PDB file of C-alpha atoms in Angstrom:
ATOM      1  CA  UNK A   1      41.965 176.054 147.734  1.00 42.00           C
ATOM      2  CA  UNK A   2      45.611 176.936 147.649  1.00 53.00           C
ATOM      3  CA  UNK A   3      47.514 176.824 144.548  1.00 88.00           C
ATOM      4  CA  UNK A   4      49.208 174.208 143.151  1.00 93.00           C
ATOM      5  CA  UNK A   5      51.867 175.316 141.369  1.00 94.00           C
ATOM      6  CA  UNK A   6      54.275 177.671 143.913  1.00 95.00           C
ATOM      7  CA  UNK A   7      54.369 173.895 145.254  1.00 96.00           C
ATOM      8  CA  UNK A   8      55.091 172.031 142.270  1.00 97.00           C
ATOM      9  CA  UNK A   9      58.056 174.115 141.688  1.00 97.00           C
ATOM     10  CA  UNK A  10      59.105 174.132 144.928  1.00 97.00           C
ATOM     11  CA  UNK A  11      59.220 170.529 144.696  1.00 97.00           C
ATOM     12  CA  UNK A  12      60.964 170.489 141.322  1.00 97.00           C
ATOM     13  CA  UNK A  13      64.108 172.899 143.071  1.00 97.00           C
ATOM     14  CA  UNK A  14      63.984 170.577 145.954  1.00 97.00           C
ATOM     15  CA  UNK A  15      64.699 167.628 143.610  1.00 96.00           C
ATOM     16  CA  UNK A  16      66.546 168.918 140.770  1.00 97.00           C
ATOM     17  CA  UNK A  17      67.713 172.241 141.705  1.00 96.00           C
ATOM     18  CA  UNK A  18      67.365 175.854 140.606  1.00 97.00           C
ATOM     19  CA  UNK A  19      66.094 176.005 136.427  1.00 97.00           C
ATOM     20  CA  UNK A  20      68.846 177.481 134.290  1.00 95.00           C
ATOM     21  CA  UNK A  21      66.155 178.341 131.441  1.00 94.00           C
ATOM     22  CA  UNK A  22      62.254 178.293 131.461  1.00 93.00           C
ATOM     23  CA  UNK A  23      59.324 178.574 129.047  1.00 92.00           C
ATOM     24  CA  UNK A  24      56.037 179.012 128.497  1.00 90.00           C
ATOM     25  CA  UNK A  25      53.355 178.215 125.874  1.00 87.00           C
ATOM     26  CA  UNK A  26      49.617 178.798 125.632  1.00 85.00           C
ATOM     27  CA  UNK A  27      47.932 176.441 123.433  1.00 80.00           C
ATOM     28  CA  UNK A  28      44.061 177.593 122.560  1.00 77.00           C
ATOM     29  CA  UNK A  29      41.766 177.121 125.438  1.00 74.00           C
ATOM     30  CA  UNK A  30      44.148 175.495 127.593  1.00 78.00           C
ATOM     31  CA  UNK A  31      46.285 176.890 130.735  1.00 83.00           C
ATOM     32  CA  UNK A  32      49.509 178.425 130.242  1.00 89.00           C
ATOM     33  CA  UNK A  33      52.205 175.411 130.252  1.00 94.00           C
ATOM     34  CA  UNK A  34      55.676 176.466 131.401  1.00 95.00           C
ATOM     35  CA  UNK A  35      58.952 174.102 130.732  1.00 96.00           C
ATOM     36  CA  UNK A  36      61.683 174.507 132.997  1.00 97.00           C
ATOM     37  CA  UNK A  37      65.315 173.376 132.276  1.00 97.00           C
ATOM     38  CA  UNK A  38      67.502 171.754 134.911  1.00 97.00           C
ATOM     39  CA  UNK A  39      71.404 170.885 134.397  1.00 96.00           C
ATOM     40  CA  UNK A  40      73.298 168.632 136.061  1.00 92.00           C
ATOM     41  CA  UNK A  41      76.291 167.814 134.496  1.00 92.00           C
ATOM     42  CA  UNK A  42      76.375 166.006 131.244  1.00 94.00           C
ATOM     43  CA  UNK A  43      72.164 165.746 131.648  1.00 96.00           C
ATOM     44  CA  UNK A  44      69.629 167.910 130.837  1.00 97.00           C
ATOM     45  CA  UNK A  45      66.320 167.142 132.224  1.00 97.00           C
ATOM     46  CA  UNK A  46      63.318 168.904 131.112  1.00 97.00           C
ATOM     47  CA  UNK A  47      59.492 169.726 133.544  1.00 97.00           C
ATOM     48  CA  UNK A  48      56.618 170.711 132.567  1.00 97.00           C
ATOM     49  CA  UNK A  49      55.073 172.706 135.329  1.00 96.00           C
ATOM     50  CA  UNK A  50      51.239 173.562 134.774  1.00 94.00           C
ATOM     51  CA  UNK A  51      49.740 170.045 134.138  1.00 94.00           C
ATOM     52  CA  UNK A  52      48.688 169.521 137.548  1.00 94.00           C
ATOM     53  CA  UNK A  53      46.733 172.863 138.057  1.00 91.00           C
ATOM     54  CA  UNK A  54      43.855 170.875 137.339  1.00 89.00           C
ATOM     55  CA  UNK A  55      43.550 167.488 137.855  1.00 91.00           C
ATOM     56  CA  UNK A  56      42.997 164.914 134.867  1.00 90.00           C
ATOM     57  CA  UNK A  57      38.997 163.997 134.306  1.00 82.00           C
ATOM     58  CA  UNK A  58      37.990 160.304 132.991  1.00 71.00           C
ATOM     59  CA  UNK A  59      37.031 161.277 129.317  1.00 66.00           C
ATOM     60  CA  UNK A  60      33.712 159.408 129.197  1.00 68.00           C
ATOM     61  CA  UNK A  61      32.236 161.739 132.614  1.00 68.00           C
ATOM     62  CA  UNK A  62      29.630 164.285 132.157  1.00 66.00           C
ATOM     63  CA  UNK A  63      31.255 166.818 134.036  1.00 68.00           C
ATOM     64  CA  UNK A  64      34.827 167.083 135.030  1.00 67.00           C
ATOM     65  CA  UNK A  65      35.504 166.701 138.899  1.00 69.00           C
ATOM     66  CA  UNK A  66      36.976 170.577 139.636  1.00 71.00           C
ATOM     67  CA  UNK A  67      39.082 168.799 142.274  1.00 78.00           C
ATOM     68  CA  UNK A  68      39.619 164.909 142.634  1.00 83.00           C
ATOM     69  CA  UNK A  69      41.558 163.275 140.007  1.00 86.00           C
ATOM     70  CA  UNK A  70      44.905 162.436 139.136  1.00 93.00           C
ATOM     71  CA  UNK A  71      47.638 165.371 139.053  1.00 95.00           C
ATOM     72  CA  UNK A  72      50.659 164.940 137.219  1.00 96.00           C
ATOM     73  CA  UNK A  73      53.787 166.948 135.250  1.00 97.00           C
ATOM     74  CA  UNK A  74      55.985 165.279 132.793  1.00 98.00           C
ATOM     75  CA  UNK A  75      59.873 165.065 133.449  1.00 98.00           C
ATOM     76  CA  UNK A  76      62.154 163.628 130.550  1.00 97.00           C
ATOM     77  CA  UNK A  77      66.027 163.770 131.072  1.00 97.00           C
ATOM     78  CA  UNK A  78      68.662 164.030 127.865  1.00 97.00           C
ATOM     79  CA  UNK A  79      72.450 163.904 127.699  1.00 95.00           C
ATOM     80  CA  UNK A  80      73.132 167.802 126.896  1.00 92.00           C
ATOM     81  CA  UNK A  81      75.399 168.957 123.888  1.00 89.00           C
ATOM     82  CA  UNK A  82      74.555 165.854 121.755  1.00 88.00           C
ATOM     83  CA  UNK A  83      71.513 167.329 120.072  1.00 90.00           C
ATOM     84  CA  UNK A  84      69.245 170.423 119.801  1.00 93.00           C
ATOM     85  CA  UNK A  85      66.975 169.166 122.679  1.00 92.00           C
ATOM     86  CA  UNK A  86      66.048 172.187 124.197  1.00 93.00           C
ATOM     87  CA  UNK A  87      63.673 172.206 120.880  1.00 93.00           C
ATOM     88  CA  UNK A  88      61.713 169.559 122.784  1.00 95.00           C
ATOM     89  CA  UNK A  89      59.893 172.383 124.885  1.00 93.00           C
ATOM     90  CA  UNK A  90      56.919 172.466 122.140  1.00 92.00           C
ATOM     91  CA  UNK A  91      56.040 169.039 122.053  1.00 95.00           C
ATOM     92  CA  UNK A  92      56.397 168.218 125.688  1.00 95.00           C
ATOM     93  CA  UNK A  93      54.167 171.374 126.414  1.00 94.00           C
ATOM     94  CA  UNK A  94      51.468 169.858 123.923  1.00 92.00           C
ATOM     95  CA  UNK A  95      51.758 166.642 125.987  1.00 94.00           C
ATOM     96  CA  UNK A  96      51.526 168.452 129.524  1.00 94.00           C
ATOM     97  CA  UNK A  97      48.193 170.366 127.501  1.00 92.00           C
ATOM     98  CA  UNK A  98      46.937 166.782 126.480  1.00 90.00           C
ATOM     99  CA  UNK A  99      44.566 166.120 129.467  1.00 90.00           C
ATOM    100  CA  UNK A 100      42.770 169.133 128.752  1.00 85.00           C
ATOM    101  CA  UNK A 101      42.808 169.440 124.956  1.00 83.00           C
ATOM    102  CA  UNK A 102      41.875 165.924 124.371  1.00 84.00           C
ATOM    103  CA  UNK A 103      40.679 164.782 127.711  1.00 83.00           C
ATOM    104  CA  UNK A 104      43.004 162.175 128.198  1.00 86.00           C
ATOM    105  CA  UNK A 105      43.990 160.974 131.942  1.00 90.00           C
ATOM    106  CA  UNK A 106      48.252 160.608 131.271  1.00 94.00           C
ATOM    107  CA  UNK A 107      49.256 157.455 133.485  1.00 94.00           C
ATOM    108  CA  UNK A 108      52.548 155.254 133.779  1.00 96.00           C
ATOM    109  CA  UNK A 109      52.509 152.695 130.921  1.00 96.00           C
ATOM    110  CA  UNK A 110      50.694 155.123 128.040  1.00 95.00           C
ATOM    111  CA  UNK A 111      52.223 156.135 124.728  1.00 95.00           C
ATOM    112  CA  UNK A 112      52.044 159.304 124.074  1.00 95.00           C
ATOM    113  CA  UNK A 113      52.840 160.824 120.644  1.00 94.00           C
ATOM    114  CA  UNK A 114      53.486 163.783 119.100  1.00 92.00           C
ATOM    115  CA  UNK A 115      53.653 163.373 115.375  1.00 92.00           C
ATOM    116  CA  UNK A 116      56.807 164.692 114.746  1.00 94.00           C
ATOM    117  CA  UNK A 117      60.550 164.622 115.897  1.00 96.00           C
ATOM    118  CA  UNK A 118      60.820 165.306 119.787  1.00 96.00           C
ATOM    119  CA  UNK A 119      63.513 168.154 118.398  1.00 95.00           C
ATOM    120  CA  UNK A 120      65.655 168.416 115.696  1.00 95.00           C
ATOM    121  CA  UNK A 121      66.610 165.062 113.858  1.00 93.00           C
ATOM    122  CA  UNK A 122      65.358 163.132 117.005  1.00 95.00           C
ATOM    123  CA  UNK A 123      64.719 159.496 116.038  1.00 95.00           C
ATOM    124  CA  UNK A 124      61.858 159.608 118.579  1.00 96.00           C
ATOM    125  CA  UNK A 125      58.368 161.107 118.065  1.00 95.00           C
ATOM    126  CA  UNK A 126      56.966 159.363 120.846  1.00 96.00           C
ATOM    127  CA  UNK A 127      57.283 158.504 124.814  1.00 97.00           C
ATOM    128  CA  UNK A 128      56.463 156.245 127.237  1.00 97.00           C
ATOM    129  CA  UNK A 129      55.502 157.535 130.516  1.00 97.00           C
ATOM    130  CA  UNK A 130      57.046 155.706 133.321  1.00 96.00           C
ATOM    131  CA  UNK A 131      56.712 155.087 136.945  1.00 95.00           C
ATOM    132  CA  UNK A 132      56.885 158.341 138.997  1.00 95.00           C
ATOM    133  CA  UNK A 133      58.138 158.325 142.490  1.00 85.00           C
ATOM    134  CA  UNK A 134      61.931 157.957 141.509  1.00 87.00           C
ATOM    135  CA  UNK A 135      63.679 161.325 140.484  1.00 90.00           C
ATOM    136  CA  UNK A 136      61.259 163.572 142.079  1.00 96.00           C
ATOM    137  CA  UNK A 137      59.003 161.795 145.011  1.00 95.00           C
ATOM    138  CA  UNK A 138      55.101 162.975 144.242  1.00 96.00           C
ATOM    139  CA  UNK A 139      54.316 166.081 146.001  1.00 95.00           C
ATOM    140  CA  UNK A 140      50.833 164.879 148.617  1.00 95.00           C
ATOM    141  CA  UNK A 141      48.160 168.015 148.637  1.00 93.00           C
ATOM    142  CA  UNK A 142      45.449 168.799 151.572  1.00 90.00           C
ATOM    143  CA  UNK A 143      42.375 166.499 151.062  1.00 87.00           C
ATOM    144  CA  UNK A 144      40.566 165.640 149.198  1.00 89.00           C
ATOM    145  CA  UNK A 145      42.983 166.936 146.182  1.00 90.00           C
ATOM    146  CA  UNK A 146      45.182 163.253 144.906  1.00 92.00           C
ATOM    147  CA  UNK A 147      48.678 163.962 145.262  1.00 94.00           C
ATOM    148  CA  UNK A 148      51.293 165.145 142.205  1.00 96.00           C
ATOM    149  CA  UNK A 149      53.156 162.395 140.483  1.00 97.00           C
ATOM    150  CA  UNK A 150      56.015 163.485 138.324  1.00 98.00           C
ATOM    151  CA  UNK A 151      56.117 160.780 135.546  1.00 98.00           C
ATOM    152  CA  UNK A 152      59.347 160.714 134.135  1.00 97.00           C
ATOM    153  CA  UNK A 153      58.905 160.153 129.788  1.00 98.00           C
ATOM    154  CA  UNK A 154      61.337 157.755 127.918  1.00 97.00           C
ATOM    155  CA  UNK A 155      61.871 158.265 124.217  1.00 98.00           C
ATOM    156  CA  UNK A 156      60.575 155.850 122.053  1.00 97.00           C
ATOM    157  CA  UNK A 157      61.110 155.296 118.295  1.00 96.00           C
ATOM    158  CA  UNK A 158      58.335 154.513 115.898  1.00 95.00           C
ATOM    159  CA  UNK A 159      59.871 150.553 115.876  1.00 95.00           C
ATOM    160  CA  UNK A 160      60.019 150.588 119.539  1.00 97.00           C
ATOM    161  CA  UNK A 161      56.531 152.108 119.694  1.00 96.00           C
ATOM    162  CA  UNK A 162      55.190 149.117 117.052  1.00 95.00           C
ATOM    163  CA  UNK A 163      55.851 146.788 119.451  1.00 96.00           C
ATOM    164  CA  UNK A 164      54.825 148.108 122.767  1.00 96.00           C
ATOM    165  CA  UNK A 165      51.635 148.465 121.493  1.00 95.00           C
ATOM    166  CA  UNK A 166      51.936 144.314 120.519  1.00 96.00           C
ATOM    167  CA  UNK A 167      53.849 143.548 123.512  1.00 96.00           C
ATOM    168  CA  UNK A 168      53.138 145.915 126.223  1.00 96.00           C
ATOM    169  CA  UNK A 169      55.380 148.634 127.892  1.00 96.00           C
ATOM    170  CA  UNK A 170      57.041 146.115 130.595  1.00 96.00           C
ATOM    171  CA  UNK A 171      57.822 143.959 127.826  1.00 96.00           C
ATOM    172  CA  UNK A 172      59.547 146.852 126.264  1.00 97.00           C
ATOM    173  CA  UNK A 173      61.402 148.219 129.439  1.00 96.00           C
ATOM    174  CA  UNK A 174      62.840 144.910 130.028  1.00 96.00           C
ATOM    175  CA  UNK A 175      63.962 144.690 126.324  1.00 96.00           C
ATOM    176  CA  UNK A 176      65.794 148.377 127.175  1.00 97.00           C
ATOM    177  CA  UNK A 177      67.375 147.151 130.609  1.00 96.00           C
ATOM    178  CA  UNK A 178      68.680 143.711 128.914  1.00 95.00           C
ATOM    179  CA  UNK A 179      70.446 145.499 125.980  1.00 95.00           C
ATOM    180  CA  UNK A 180      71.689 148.146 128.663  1.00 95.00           C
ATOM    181  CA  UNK A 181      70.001 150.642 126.020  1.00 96.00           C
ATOM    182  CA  UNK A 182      70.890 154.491 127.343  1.00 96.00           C
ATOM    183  CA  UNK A 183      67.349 156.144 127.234  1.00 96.00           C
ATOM    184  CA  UNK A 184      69.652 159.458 127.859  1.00 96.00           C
ATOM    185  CA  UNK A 185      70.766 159.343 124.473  1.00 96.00           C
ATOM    186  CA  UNK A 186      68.911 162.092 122.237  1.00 96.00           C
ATOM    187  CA  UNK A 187      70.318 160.116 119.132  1.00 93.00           C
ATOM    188  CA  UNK A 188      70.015 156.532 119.769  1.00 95.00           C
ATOM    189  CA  UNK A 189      68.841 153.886 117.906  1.00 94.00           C
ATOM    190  CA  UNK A 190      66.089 151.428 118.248  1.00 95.00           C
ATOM    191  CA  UNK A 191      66.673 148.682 120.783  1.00 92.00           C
ATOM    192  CA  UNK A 192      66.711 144.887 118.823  1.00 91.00           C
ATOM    193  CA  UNK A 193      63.149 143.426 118.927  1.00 85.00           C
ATOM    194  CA  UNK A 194      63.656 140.454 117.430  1.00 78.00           C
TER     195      UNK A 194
END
C-alpha cells in the first residue's frame, strides 16, 4: 500500500504552493500531525497534513477498517498580520488528531471545538467544517482506499456556534453570505442572529 502522505503534500503545493513554515506535533498515541503554512498575499492559510494516513472508522465498529473509510486534512485560511494566528497550529493539530483520539469520523457540516481561543485573543474557539472540493480538489487513491477531501474550517464564535446547533450549519452559512460576513477575519465579530 503506498503512502499517503508524499501525495497529500504534493497535492497541497499543487494547490497552494510551496509552505513558507511547517510543524509538527505528537499528541499521546496518535500519529505525528504536521501543519504547514502557505502565503499568498494578504492570506494565510493553514493544512494539516497527517489526518488522512489512516482513514476515519465509524465509532460504534468493533474493529477499525485498516483501509476503507473516509480520508480527510483540515485547511482554514486567515488574513495575515491582523492577529497571532500562526498560534492556531496546536488546536488545529488536536482537530486533525480527533478521529483517532476520540474516534470521531470529521465530515462537512460538524462543529468541531477546541475549548479555547483558536490563537491569541481569537473570538473563535470553534469551526465548522465545510464542503471540500473548492480550494484544493480531493486527491482520488488506488482502490479500494476513498479518496482525500480537504475540508476547508470556518471560524465560529460561541454565539454563532449556539445557533448552528438550533438551526443547522446551512442555516448559518447563509446567515454569513447575506451579511457579506469575511470568515478571513481572525478578529471578527459574531454575525446578527436575530
Amino acid at each position: 500500500m503506498a503512502d499517503v502522505l508524499p501525495l497529500v503534500e504534493a497535492r497541497l503545493r499543487s494547490a497552494l504552493g510551496d509552505p513558507d513554515a511547517r510543524a509538527a506535533v505528537t499528541f499521546l498515541g496518535t500519529d505525528r500531525i504536521e501543519v504547514l503554512r502557505f502565503t499568498d498575499g494578504d492570506v494565510v492559510r493553514y493544512a494539516t497534513l497527517g489526518m488522512s494516513a489512516q482513514p476515519m472508522s465509524d465509532p460504534t465498529a468493533v474493529l477499525a477498517d485498516p483501509v476503507k473509510g473516509p480520508r480527510a486534512e483540515l485547511v482554514i485560511s486567515v488574513r495575515g498580520g491582523l492577529a497571532d494566528t500562526d498560534k492556531v497550529l496546536r488546536p488545529l493539530a488536536m482537530l486533525a488528531a480527533s478521529p483517532q483520539v476520540e474516534g470521531v469520523v470529521v465530515a462537512p457540516g460538524a462543529s468541531l471545538d477546541v475549548g479555547e481561543p483558536l490563537w491569541p485573543g481569537a473570538p473563535f474557539t470553534s469551526v465548522l467544517v465545510a464542503e471540500p472540493g473548492g480550494l484544493v480538489e480531493d486527491l482520488e487513491l488506488d482502490e479500494p482506499l476513498d479518496p482525500v477531501h480537504f475540508l476547508p474550517l470556518l471560524p465560529m464564535t460561541p454565539n454563532e456556534a449556539a445557533w448552528k446547533r438550533v438551526h443547522g450549519a446551512q442555516a448559518l452559512q447563509e446567515r454569513w453570505l447575506t451579511n457579506g460576513t469575511d470568515l478571513r477575519d481572525p478578529s471578527r465579530k459574531s454575525v446578527p442572529l436575530e
